[in-house]
CSV table of C-alpha atoms in Angstrom, one decimal:
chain,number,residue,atom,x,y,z
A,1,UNK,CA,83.0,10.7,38.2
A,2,UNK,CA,82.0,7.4,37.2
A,3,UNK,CA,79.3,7.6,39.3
A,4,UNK,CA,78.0,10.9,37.5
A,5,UNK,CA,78.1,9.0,34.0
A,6,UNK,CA,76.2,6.0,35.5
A,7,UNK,CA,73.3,8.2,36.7
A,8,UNK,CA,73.2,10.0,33.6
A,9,UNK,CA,73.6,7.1,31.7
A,10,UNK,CA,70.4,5.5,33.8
A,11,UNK,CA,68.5,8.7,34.0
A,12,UNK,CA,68.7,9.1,30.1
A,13,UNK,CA,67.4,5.6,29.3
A,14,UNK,CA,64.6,6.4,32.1
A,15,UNK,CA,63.7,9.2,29.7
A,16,UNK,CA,64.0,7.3,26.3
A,17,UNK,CA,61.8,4.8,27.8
A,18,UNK,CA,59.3,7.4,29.0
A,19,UNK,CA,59.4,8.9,25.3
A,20,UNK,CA,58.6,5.7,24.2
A,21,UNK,CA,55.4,5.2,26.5
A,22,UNK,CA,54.5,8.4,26.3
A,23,UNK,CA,54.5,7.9,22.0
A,24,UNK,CA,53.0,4.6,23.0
A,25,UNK,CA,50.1,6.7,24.7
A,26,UNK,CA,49.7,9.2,22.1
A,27,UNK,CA,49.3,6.5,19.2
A,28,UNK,CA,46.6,4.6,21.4
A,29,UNK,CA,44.3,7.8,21.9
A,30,UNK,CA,44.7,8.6,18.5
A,31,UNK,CA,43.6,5.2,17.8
A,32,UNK,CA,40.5,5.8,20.4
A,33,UNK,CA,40.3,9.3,18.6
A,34,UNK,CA,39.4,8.0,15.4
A,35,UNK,CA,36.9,5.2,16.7
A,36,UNK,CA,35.1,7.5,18.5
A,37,UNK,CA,34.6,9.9,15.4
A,38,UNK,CA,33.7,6.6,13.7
A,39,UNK,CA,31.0,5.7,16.1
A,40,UNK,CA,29.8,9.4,16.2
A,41,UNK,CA,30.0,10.5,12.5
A,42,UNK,CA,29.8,7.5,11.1
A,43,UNK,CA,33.4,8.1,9.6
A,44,UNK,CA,33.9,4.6,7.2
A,45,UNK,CA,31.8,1.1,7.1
A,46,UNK,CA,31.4,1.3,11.1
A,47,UNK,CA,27.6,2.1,12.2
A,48,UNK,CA,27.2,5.7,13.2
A,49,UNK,CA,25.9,6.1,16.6
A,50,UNK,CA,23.8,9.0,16.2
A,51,UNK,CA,21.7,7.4,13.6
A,52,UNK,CA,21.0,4.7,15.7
A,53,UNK,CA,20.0,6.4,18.7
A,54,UNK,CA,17.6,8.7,16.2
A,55,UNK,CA,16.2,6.0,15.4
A,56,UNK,CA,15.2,4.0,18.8
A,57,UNK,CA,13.6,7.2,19.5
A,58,UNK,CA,11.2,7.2,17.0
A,59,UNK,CA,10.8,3.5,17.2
A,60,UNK,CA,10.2,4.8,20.9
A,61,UNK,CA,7.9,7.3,19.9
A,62,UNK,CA,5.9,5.3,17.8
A,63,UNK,CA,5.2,2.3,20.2
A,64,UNK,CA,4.3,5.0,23.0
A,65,UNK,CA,1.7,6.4,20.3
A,66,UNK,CA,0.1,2.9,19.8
A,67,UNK,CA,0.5,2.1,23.0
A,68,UNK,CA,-1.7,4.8,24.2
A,69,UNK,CA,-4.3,3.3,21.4
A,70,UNK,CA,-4.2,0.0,22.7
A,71,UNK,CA,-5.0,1.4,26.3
A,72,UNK,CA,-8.0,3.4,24.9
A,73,UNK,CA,-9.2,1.1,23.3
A,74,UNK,CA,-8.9,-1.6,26.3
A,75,UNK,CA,-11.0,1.6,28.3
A,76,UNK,CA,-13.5,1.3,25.8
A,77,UNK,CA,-13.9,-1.9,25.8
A,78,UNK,CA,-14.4,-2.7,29.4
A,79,UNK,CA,-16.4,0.6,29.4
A,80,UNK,CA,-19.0,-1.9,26.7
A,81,UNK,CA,-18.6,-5.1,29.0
A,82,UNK,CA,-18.9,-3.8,32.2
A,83,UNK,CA,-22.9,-4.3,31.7
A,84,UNK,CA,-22.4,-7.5,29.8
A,85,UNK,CA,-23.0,-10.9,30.9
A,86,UNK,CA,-20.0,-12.1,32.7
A,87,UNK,CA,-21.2,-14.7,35.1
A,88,UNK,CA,-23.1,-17.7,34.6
A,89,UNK,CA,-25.0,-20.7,36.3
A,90,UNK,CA,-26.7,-23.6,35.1
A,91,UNK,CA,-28.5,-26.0,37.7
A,92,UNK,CA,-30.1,-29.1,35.9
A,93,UNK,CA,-32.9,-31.1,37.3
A,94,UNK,CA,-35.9,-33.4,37.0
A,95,UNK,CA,-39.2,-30.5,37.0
A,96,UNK,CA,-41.9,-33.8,37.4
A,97,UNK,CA,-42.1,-36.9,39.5
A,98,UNK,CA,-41.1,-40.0,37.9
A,99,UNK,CA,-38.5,-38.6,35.2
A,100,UNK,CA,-35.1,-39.2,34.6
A,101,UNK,CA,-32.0,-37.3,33.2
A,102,UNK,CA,-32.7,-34.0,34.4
A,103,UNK,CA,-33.6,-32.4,31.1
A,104,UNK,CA,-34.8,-29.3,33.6
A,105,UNK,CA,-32.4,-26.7,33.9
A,106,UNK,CA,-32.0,-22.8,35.4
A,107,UNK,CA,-29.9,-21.0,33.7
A,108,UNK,CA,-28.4,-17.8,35.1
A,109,UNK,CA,-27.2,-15.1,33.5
A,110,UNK,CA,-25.7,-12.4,35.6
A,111,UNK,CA,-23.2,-8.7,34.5
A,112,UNK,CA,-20.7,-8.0,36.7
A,113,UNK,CA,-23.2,-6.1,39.6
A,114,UNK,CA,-25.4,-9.4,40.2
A,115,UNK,CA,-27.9,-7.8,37.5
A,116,UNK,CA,-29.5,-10.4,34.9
A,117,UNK,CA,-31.7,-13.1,34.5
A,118,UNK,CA,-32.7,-17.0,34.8
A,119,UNK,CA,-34.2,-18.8,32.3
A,120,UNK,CA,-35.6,-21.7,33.4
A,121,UNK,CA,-37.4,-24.9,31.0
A,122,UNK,CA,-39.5,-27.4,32.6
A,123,UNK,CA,-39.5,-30.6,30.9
A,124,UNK,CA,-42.1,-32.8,30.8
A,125,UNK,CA,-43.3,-35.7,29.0
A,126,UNK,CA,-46.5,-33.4,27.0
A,127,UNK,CA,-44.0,-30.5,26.4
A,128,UNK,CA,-41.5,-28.2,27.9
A,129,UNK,CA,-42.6,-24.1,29.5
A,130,UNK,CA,-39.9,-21.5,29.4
A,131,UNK,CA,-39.6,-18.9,32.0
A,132,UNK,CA,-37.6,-15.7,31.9
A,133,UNK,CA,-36.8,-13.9,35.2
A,134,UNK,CA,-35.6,-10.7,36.7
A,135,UNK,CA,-32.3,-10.4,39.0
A,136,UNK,CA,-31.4,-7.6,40.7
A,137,UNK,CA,-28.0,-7.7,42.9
A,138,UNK,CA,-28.2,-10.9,43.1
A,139,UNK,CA,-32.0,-11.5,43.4
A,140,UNK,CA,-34.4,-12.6,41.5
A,141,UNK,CA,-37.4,-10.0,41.2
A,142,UNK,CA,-40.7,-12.7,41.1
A,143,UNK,CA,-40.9,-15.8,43.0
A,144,UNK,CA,-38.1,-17.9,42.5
A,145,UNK,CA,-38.1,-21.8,42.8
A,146,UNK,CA,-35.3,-23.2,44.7
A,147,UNK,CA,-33.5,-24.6,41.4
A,148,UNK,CA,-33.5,-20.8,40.3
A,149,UNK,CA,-32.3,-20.0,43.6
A,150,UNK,CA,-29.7,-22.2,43.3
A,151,UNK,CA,-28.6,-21.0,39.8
A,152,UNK,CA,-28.0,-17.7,41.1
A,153,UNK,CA,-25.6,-18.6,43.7
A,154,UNK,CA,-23.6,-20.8,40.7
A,155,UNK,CA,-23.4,-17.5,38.9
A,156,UNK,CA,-22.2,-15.3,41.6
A,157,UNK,CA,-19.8,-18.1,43.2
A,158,UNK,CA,-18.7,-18.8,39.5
A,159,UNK,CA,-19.2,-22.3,39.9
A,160,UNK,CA,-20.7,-24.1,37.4
């Protein structure tokens, strides 16, 4: 009979100590309850989720907007370049026997399709002549010296 009183004795301190965890339990959700209203409702001084999360949205919203004002305009923009000079070449050079410093020079002055023109001064010692040419993909539309030539590959290689 002892026996009987043992296990009862052990089985009801099992369930005291199961009431306790299970209170235990209870007074943690509650705990996790009121947090999460907190966080949700903004319940008290703690920072209230939804507001936050409205927020980033229209932050969200907003930097999409000028977003999609900085790509126009970026379209636009290369939409006004694309003809624009882009590439350039300069070849200098002595025009006249007997000079020094090569105060001649091509210049080149080419859009991203090859299309342009070379300016070229010829230096001498009673004055300097300017010429303007034509280029076309690449070439130049009148008869081209060799330093002109050579000023147009500078621009389309994109050395300088």
């Amino acid at each position: 009979m002892i026996a009987v009183y043992i296990i009862v004795a052990v089985l009801a301190f099992i369930v005291i100590f199961e009431y306790i965890l299970i209170l235990d339990l209870h007074n943690k959700q509650k705990r996790q309850k009121r947090r999460y209203d907190r966080l949700l409702r903004g319940i008290g001084d703690d920072v209230d989720l939804e507001e936050v999360l409205l927020a980033l949205n229209k932050s969200i919203n907003e930097v999409e907007k000028k977003l999609n004002i900085v790509e126009d305009d970026l379209v636009e923009q290369n939409d006004k370049t694309i003809e624009s000079f882009t590439k350039t070449g300069i070849f200098h050079y002595n025009a006249y026997e007997g000079q020094r410093g090569n105060l001649s020079f091509s210049l080149c002055l080419l859009d991203n399709f090859n299309n342009g023109i070379v300016l070229t001064s010829l230096y001498g010692q009673e004055g300097s002549n300017i010429f303007l040419k034509e280029v076309k993909r690449g070439q130049i539309m009148q008869n081209a010296s060799p330093e002109e030539v050579e000023s147009v590959e500078l621009a389309i290689e994109g050395r300088k």
